[in-house]
Tab-separated table of C-alpha atoms in Angstrom:
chain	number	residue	atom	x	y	z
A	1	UNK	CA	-1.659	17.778	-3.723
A	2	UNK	CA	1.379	15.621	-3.819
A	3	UNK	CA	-0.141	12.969	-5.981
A	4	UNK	CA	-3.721	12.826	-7.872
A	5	UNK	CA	-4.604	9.514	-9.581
A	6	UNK	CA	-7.559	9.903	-11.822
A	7	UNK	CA	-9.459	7.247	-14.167
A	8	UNK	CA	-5.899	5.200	-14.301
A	9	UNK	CA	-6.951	1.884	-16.483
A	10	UNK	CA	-4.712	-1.341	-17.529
A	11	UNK	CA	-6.617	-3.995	-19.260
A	12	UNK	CA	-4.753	-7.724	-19.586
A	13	UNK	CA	-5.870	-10.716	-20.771
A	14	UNK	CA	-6.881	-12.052	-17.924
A	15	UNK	CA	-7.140	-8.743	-15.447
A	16	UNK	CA	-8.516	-5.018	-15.888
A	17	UNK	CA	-7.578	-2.315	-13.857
A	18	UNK	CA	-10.449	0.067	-14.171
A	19	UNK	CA	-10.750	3.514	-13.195
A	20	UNK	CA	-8.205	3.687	-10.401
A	21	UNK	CA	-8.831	7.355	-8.929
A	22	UNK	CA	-7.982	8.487	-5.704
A	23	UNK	CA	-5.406	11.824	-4.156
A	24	UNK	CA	-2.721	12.129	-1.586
A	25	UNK	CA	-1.609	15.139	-0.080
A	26	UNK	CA	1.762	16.377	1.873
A	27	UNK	CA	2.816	15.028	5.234
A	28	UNK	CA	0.565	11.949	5.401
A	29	UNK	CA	0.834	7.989	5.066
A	30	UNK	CA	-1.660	6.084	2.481
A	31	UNK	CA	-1.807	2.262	2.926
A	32	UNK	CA	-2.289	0.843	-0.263
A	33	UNK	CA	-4.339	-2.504	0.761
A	34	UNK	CA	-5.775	-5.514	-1.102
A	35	UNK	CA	-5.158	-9.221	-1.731
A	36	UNK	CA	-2.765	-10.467	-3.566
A	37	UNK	CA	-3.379	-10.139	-7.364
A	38	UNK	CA	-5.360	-7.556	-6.684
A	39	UNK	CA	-4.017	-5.073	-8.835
A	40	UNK	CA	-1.880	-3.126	-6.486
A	41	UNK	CA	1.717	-3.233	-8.065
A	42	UNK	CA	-0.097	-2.677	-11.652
A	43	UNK	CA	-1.437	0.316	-10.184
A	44	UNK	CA	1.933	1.240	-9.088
A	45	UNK	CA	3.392	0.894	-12.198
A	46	UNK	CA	1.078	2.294	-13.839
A	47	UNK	CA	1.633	5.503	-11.470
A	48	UNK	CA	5.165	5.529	-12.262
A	49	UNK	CA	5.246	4.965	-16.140
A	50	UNK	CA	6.484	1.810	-15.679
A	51	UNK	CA	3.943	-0.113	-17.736
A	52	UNK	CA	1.654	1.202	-20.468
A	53	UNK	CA	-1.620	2.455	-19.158
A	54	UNK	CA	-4.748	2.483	-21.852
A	55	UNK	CA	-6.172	5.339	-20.037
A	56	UNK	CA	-5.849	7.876	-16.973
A	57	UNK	CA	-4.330	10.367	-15.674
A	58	UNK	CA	-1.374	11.049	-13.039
A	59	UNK	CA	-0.192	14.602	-10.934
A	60	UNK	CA	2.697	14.238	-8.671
A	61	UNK	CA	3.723	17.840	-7.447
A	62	UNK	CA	0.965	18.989	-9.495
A	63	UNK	CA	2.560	18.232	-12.437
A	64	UNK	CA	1.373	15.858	-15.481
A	65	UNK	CA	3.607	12.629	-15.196
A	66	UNK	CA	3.723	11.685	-18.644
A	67	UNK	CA	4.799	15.089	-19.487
A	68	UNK	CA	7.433	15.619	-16.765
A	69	UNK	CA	8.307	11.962	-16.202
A	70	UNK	CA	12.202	12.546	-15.910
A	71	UNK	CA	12.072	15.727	-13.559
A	72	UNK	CA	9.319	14.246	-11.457
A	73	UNK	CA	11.297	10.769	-10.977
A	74	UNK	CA	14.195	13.059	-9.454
A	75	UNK	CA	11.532	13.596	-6.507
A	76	UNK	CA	10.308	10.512	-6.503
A	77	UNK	CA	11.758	7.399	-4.525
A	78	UNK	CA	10.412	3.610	-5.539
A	79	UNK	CA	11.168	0.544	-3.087
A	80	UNK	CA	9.727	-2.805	-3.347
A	81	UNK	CA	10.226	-5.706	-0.483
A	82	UNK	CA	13.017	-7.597	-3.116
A	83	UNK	CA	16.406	-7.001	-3.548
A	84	UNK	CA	17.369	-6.928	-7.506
A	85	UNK	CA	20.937	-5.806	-6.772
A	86	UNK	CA	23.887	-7.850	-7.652
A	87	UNK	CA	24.005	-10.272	-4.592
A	88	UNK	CA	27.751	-10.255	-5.078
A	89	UNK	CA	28.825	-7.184	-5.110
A	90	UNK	CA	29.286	-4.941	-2.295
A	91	UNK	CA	27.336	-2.143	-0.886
A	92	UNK	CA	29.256	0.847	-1.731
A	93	UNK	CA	29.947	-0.328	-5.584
A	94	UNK	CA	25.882	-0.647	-5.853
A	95	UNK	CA	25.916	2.648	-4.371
A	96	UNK	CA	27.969	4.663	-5.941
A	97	UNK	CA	26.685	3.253	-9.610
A	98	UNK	CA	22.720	4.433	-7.604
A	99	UNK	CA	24.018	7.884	-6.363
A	100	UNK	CA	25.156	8.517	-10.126
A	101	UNK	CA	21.518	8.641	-11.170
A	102	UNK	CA	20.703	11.642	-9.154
A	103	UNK	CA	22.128	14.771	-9.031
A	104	UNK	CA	19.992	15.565	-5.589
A	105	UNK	CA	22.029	12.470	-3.764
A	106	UNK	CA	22.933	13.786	-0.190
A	107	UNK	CA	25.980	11.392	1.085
A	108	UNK	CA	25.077	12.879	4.684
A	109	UNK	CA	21.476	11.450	4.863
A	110	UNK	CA	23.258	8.330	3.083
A	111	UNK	CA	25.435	7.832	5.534
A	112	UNK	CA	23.359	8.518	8.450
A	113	UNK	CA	21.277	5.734	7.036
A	114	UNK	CA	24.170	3.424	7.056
A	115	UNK	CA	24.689	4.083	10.797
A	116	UNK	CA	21.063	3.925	11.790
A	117	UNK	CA	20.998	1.024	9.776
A	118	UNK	CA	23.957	-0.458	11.085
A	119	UNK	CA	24.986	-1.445	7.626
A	120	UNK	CA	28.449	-1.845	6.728
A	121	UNK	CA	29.404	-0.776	3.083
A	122	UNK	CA	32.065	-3.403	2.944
A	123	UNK	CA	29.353	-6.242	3.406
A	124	UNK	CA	28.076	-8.090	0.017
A	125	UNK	CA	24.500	-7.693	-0.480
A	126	UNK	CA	24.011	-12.031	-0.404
A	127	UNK	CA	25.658	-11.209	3.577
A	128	UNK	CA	22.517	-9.419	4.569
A	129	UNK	CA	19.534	-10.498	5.882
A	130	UNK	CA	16.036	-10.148	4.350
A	131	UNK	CA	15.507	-7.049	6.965
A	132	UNK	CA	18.903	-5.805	6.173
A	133	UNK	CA	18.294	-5.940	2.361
A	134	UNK	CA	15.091	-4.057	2.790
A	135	UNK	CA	16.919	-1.269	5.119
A	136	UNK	CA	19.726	-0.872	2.240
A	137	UNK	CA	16.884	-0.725	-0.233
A	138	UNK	CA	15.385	2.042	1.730
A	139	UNK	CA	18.624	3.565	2.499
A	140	UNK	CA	19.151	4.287	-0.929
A	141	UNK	CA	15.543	5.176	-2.144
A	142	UNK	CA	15.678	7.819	0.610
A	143	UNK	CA	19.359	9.697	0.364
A	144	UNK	CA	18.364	11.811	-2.341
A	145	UNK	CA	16.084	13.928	-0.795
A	146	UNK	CA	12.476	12.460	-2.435
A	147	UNK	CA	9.428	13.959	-1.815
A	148	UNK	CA	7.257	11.298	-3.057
A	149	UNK	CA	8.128	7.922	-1.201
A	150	UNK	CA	5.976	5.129	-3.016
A	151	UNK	CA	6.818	1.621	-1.554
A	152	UNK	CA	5.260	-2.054	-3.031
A	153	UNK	CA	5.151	-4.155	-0.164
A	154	UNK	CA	7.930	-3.173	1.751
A	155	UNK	CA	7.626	-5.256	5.460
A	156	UNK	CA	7.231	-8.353	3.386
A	157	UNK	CA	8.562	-11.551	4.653
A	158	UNK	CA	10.185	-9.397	7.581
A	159	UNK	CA	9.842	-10.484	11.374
A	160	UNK	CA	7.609	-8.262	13.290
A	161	UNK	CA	10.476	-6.376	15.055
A	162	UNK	CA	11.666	-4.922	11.779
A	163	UNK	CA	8.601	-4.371	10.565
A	164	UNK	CA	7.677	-2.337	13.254
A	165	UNK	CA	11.115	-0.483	12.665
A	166	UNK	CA	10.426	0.400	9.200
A	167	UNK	CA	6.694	1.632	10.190
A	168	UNK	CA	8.951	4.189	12.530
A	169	UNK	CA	10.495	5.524	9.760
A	170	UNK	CA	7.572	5.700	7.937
A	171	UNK	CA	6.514	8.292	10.198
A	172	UNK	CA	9.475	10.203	11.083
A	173	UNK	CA	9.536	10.907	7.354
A	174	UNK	CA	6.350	12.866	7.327
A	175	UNK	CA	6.829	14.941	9.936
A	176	UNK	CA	8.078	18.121	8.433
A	177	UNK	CA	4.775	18.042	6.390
A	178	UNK	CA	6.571	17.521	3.193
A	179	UNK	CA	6.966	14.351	2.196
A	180	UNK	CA	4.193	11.694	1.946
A	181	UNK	CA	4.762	7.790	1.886
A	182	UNK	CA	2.215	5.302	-0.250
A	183	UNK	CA	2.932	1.838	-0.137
A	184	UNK	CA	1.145	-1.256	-0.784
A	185	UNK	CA	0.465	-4.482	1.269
A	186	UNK	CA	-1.332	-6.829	2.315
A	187	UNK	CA	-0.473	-6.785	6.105
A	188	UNK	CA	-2.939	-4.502	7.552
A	189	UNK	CA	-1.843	-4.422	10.666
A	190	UNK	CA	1.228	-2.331	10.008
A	191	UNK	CA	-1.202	0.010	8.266
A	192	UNK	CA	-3.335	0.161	11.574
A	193	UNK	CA	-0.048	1.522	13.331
A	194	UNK	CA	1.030	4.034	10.803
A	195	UNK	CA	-1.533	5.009	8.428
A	196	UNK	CA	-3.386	8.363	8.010
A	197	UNK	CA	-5.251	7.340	5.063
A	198	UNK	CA	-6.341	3.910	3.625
A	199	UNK	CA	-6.949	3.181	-0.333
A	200	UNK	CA	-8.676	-0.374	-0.813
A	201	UNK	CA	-8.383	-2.089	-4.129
A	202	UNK	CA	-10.388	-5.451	-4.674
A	203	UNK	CA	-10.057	-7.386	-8.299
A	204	UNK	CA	-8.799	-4.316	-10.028
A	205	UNK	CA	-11.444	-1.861	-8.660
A	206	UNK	CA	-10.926	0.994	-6.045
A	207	UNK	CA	-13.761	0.202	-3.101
A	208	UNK	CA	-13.130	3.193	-0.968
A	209	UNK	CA	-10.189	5.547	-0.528
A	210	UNK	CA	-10.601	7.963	2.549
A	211	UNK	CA	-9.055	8.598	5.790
A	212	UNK	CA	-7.691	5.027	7.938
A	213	UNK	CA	-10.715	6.123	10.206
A	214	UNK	CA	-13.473	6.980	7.701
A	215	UNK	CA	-13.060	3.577	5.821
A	216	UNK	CA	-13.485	1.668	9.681
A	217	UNK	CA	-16.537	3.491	10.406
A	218	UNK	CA	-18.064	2.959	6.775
A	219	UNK	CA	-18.775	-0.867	8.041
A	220	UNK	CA	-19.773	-3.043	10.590
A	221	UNK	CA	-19.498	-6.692	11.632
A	222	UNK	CA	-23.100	-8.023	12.362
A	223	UNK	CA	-24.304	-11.299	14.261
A	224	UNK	CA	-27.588	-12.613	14.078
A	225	UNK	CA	-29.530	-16.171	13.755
A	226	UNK	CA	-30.876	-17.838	10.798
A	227	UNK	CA	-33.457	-15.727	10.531
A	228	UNK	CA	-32.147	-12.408	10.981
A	229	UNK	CA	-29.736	-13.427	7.802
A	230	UNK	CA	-32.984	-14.145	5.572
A	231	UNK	CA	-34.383	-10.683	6.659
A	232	UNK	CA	-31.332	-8.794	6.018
A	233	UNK	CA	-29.337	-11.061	3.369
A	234	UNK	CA	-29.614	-8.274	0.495
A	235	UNK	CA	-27.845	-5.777	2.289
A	236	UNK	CA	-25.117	-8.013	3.469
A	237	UNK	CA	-21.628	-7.612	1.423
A	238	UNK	CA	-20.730	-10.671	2.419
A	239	UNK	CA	-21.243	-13.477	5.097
A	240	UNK	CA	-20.187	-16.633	6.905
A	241	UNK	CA	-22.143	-19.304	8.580
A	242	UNK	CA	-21.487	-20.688	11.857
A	243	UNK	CA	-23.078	-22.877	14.428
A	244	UNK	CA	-24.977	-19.815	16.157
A	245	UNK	CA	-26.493	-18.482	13.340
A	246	UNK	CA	-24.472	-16.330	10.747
A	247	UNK	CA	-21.649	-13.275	10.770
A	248	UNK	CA	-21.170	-10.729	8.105
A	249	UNK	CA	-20.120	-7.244	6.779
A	250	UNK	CA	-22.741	-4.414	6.240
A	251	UNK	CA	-22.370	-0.492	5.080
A	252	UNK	CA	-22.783	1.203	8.482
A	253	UNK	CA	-25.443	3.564	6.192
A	254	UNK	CA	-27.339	0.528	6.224
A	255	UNK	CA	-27.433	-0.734	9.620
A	256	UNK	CA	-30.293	1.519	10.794
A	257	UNK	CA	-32.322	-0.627	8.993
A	258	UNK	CA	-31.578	-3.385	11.897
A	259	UNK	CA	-31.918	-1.744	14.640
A	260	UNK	CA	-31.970	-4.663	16.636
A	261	UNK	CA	-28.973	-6.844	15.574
A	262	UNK	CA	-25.489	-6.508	17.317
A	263	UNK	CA	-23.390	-4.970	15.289
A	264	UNK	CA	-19.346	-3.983	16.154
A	265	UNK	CA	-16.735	-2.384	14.618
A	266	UNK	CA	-14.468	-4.212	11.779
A	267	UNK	CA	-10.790	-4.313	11.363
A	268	UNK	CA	-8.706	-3.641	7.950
A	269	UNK	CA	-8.637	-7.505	7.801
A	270	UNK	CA	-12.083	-7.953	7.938
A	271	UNK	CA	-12.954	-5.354	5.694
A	272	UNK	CA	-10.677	-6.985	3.185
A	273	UNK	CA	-11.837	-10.721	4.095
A	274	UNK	CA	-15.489	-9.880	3.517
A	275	UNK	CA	-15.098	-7.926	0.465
A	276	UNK	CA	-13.292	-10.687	-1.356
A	277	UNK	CA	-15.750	-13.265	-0.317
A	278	UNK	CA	-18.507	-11.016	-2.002
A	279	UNK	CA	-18.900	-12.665	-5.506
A	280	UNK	CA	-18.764	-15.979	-3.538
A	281	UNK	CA	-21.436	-15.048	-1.380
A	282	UNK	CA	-23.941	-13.427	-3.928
A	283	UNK	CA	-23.370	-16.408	-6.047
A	284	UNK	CA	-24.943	-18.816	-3.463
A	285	UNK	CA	-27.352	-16.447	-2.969
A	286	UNK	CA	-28.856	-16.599	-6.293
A	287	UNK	CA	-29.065	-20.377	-6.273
């Protein structure tokens, strides 16, 4: 197991991450989905040691975190969609000050990166594009030989051709079987091109984290008239109105119960829409 999350909990004044639990194993891609604010990047950083958790555990290489944290992070590399470098200086001073940091730093992978890339080390990071600043970014977090990659939404704000770039790489990554890639975001439609595995997270609680597959077959879109919606209302997650009648989310464990409504599979976004209009829904619902 290349990372195990258990019981990880973060409590703010106005948020609480609670019992974040869920496992990744070697050679696979987990999309780490959920709207914004939902508590992804806490959980991340609360992975990573990067903000003080008030409960939980964390294994990466089947070590504790907390008590290896600075031979683990060797393994480890951590990318998020923003460039923090120095927008003024160039590409090979913010490199070679990186490359210090870790004694595992390969300057052949580097470079091949560079030429894949097609980044040029004279170039000042404020020169490069949004795409091209992600690429260095990733160009860097992968050139010393990580095992772990965890990203925090890493296609954001890019244009769908390099998006769909990155999700290549993504992939080519895990294909020796020992690597694995996590990383967070809210498009789901680059997870629905990459991902082997899919962990939901919905107002700082995990709903399901299984295979990309699994979670798709675990619920179905369902269409019915007025009354079908007062019959099966209770067992809705959540639902929407519309001139023919209604349309809403259901566990497929429950569908057998309504034999006859029609009933189709969801996508990641609708998954994610209906969940998040859940308190809304059950709220009108009590009225």
């Amino acid at each position: 197991m290349i990372l195990k999350v258990e019981n990880l909990r973060k409590e703010y004044e106005t948020f609480l991450l609670d019992d974040i639990s869920f496992e990744l194993e070697e050679g696979y891609i987990m999309g780490f989905i959920g709207s914004n604010g939902a508590g992804k990047t806490t959980t991340l950083k609360g992975i990573l040691g990067m903000i003080q958790t008030e409960a939980g555990d964390v294994e990466i290489f089947g070590k504790n975190f907390k008590e290896n944290e600075i031979a683990i992070k060797q393994d480890i590399a951590f990318m998020t969609g923003s460039s923090d470098y120095y927008l003024r200086r160039k590409i090979r001073v913010i490199t070679k000050v990186v490359k210090s940091f870790y004694p595992n730093w390969n300057d052949a992978v580097y470079e091949n990166y560079l030429r894949k890339f097609k980044l040029d080390p004279e170039k000042k990071v404020m020169e490069l594009s949004q795409g091209m600043r992600v690429k260095y970014s990733l160009a860097l977090a992968l050139s010393h030989e990580a095992k772990l990659i965890i990203l925090d939404e890493p296609t954001s704000g890019l244009d769908p051709v390099a998006r769909d770039d990155l999700l290549e790489i993504f992939q080519e990554l895990v294909e020796d079987g020992q690597k694995s890639v996590l990383f967070s975001t809210h498009i789901t439609s680059d997870l629905e091109k990459c991902a082997d595995y899919i962990t939901y997270i919905n107002e700082g609680k995990i709903i399901k984290s299984t295979s990309k597959d699994e979670l798709l077959d675990s619920f179905r879109l369902v269409n019915g008239s007025e009354e079908d919606l007062k019959t099966m209302k209770q067992d809705l997650i959540s639902y929407k109105i519309n001139s023919f009648g209604f349309l809403g989310l259901i566990d497929t464990a429950k569908l057998s119960r309504y034999p006859e409504i029609n009933s189709e599979a969801p996508s990641l976004d609708d998954i994610m829409i209906y969940h998040a209009k859940r308190e809304e829904t059950h709220a009108e619902a009590a009225v």
